[in-house]
XYZ file of C-alpha atoms in Angstrom:
268
model
C 23.941 -5.276 -4.222
C 22.721 -7.241 -1.249
C 19.659 -9.442 -1.956
C 16.393 -7.924 -0.761
C 12.789 -9.093 -0.698
C 10.365 -6.379 0.347
C 6.713 -6.938 1.213
C 5.208 -3.462 0.879
C 1.723 -4.241 2.177
C 0.970 -5.957 5.476
C -1.388 -5.122 8.329
C -0.108 -5.725 11.856
C -2.491 -5.917 14.810
C -3.620 -8.088 17.694
C -7.113 -9.215 18.556
C -7.033 -7.129 21.729
C -6.742 -3.763 19.971
C -9.770 -1.425 19.936
C -11.578 -1.264 16.598
C -12.676 1.907 14.839
C -16.333 2.849 15.122
C -16.656 2.700 11.316
C -14.838 -0.656 10.882
C -16.359 -2.505 7.916
C -15.508 -5.949 9.307
C -14.018 -7.708 12.321
C -10.936 -9.705 11.244
C -11.088 -13.432 11.896
C -7.377 -13.580 12.674
C -4.707 -11.105 13.716
C -1.077 -10.674 12.682
C 1.065 -9.495 15.604
C 4.456 -8.047 14.776
C 6.218 -11.048 16.324
C 4.353 -13.424 14.018
C 5.207 -11.331 10.971
C 8.865 -11.312 11.957
C 8.703 -15.116 12.004
C 7.126 -15.103 8.528
C 9.867 -12.804 7.278
C 12.565 -15.149 8.507
C 10.806 -18.262 7.188
C 10.259 -16.872 3.686
C 13.390 -14.802 3.223
C 11.611 -11.452 3.407
C 14.218 -8.868 4.337
C 11.951 -5.839 4.832
C 8.281 -5.050 5.327
C 5.961 -2.080 5.018
C 2.997 -1.843 7.376
C -0.090 -0.349 5.768
C -2.219 1.770 8.103
C -5.344 -0.174 8.991
C -8.623 1.722 8.927
C -10.274 -0.962 11.065
C -8.234 0.089 14.096
C -9.073 2.959 16.409
C -5.555 4.421 16.172
C -2.021 3.877 14.841
C -0.332 3.178 18.184
C 0.387 -0.497 17.476
C 1.787 0.265 14.018
C 4.104 2.966 15.338
C 5.293 0.687 18.156
C 6.044 -2.078 15.626
C 8.069 0.329 13.490
C 10.085 1.451 16.498
C 10.701 -2.177 17.459
C 12.097 -3.310 14.107
C 14.305 -1.154 11.838
C 13.463 -3.449 8.913
C 9.897 -2.164 8.966
C 8.390 1.017 7.564
C 4.761 2.036 7.572
C 1.992 4.524 6.991
C -0.385 6.175 9.459
C -3.915 7.513 9.101
C -4.903 11.160 8.755
C -8.024 13.147 7.962
C -9.162 16.739 7.455
C -9.497 17.246 11.196
C -5.981 16.042 11.992
C -3.916 18.732 13.675
C -0.839 19.504 11.522
C 1.477 19.539 14.546
C 0.142 16.192 15.765
C 0.455 14.722 12.265
C 3.998 16.008 11.966
C 4.873 14.382 15.303
C 3.438 11.030 14.188
C 5.091 11.204 10.774
C 8.502 11.919 12.253
C 8.289 8.855 14.500
C 10.795 6.153 13.670
C 9.882 4.217 10.552
C 6.872 6.225 9.360
C 7.041 6.739 5.586
C 3.735 8.459 4.870
C -0.018 8.484 5.412
C -2.751 6.243 4.065
C -6.093 7.322 2.652
C -8.354 4.277 2.942
C -11.256 5.671 0.957
C -12.979 2.457 -0.058
C -16.559 1.977 1.120
C -17.006 5.677 1.870
C -20.577 6.949 1.608
C -19.149 10.241 0.338
C -15.849 10.505 -1.506
C -13.418 12.857 0.266
C -12.014 15.741 -1.765
C -8.229 16.277 -1.686
C -8.919 19.967 -2.362
C -10.802 20.301 0.931
C -8.870 22.788 3.129
C -8.404 20.177 5.851
C -6.976 17.664 3.422
C -4.820 20.360 1.828
C -3.224 20.958 5.215
C -2.572 17.232 5.555
C -1.061 17.018 2.070
C 1.084 20.099 2.657
C 2.487 18.505 5.816
C 3.184 15.205 4.046
C 4.887 16.941 1.130
C 6.928 19.146 3.450
C 8.215 16.025 5.217
C 9.154 14.380 1.912
C 6.689 11.548 2.488
C 3.947 9.991 0.365
C 0.229 9.248 0.331
C -0.839 5.614 0.128
C -4.234 5.364 -1.578
C -6.904 2.666 -1.588
C -10.112 3.553 -3.424
C -12.504 1.914 -5.871
C -11.730 2.114 -9.586
C -14.909 4.130 -10.207
C -13.629 6.839 -7.869
C -9.943 6.684 -8.704
C -9.861 9.334 -11.447
C -10.977 12.381 -9.414
C -8.884 11.392 -6.405
C -5.720 10.932 -8.462
C -6.395 14.216 -10.240
C -6.567 15.996 -6.903
C -3.486 14.339 -5.443
C -1.411 14.744 -8.603
C -2.552 18.352 -8.821
C -1.120 18.909 -5.369
C 2.144 17.235 -6.346
C 2.473 14.899 -3.369
C 3.939 11.449 -4.200
C 1.306 8.692 -4.305
C 1.436 4.899 -3.946
C -1.752 3.204 -5.174
C -2.782 -0.046 -3.474
C -4.010 -3.333 -4.969
C -3.176 -2.945 -8.679
C -5.392 0.167 -8.767
C -8.478 -2.092 -8.624
C -8.610 -3.077 -12.326
C -11.913 -4.138 -13.858
C -12.162 -7.965 -14.025
C -12.982 -7.876 -17.749
C -11.877 -4.457 -19.019
C -8.667 -4.165 -17.034
C -7.489 -0.553 -17.240
C -9.885 0.350 -20.080
C -12.074 2.292 -17.639
C -11.940 5.954 -16.572
C -10.232 4.984 -13.318
C -7.787 2.635 -15.001
C -6.871 5.175 -17.652
C -6.401 7.786 -14.925
C -3.989 5.442 -13.155
C -1.954 4.879 -16.312
C -1.760 8.636 -16.945
C -0.739 9.216 -13.345
C 2.049 6.661 -13.681
C 3.383 8.723 -16.591
C 4.015 11.656 -14.230
C 6.766 9.760 -12.409
C 5.302 10.738 -9.014
C 2.910 7.798 -8.728
C 3.689 4.184 -7.929
C 1.436 1.140 -7.734
C 1.468 -2.030 -5.653
C 0.940 -5.515 -7.011
C -0.761 -6.304 -3.718
C -3.692 -8.462 -2.621
C -3.740 -10.458 -5.848
C -5.944 -13.025 -4.115
C -8.778 -10.479 -4.132
C -9.026 -10.769 -7.914
C -9.614 -14.518 -8.047
C -11.025 -16.491 -9.848
C -9.589 -14.240 -12.578
C -6.071 -14.552 -11.149
C -4.665 -15.607 -14.527
C -5.578 -12.156 -15.843
C -3.126 -10.641 -13.385
C -0.213 -11.739 -15.571
C -1.323 -9.302 -18.261
C -2.348 -6.718 -15.681
C 1.066 -6.746 -14.014
C 2.816 -6.701 -17.389
C 0.847 -3.612 -18.411
C 1.741 -1.760 -15.220
C 5.414 -2.707 -15.467
C 5.519 -1.723 -19.140
C 3.916 1.632 -18.373
C 5.751 2.558 -15.177
C 8.860 0.397 -15.313
C 9.772 -2.077 -12.564
C 11.222 0.763 -10.491
C 7.760 2.202 -9.766
C 5.893 -1.035 -9.174
C 6.014 -2.746 -5.767
C 4.820 -6.111 -4.413
C 2.716 -6.656 -1.311
C 1.108 -9.717 0.259
C -1.755 -7.966 2.114
C -1.232 -10.371 5.034
C -3.184 -11.415 7.081
C -5.666 -11.349 4.176
C -8.601 -9.674 5.897
C -11.860 -10.353 4.084
C -10.408 -13.025 1.784
C -13.175 -14.955 0.044
C -10.945 -17.973 -0.542
C -8.229 -19.408 1.724
C -4.711 -18.173 1.047
C -1.434 -17.859 2.914
C 1.907 -16.132 2.835
C 3.678 -18.808 0.784
C 0.782 -18.821 -1.684
C 1.020 -15.067 -2.229
C 4.782 -15.214 -2.764
C 4.210 -17.981 -5.310
C 1.495 -15.909 -6.964
C 3.930 -13.006 -7.381
C 6.373 -15.343 -9.112
C 3.592 -16.448 -11.475
C 2.361 -12.994 -12.431
C 5.907 -11.607 -12.781
C 7.731 -14.679 -14.102
C 11.054 -12.980 -14.864
C 13.238 -13.226 -11.714
C 15.334 -10.253 -12.850
C 12.221 -8.072 -12.995
C 11.089 -9.279 -9.569
C 14.524 -8.432 -8.209
C 14.274 -4.903 -9.636
C 10.845 -4.504 -8.074
C 12.162 -5.490 -4.651
C 15.205 -3.226 -4.929
C 13.017 -0.325 -6.036
C 10.794 -0.843 -2.997
C 13.816 -0.963 -0.724
C 15.202 2.246 -2.213
C 11.840 4.003 -1.853
C 11.119 3.040 1.737
C 14.551 2.390 3.247
C 17.145 4.049 1.013
C 19.483 2.394 -1.513
C 20.637 -1.111 -0.613
C 24.375 -1.599 -0.252
């Protein structure tokens, strides 16, 4: 098989793009697609996955980046008021792999059983795509129950937000582990820098996820350009962190190939 290195979680945008009315922060720095392509070349990253960014007013820049570069895939945003025909048109654009529910920091937790969300999930499932999910650990259990009950494939962001002391010994963590057992749920080892200063705990955290799901349903993501980072980090640092938390190069290789197969089709 050809060597692959897949970053499954980046946010691409420029400082000139309009922000969403509900944006929780204004990023200090942007990551245009051209800059990410340079990072890919510099660090040997063969493919990337653009995560829909809730801070932006729309997905136009993401979709344009996907059309520009066949080595990119990505997710788009959707809500209960999204017209199914419009969502289908966006999801069938070149490079779109699914939708993202960015449900962190919500005053009220959305319900996947809501008729509007059911229409969204039906469209996603009909297209053979997935839901990317980012939500706090305390809210993860009911959301995963709703999504798994529907049957749509799910990719959970940022390790599933494990507790800094208890790990997955919380209702949300246990729900994630059960969901991984279904075979329809995957999880990203992404944004590890968010868990510092307890970064050393991520070795055990990653090992538990890989043991439970297997390396074929665990992905890696940098979370570049590291919006909201409390401590300085960079692309090389996050690649090095991945090598520390998953020290076996054969396992890392399987993780990258699994990501490639999921988002791009089997590598040849």
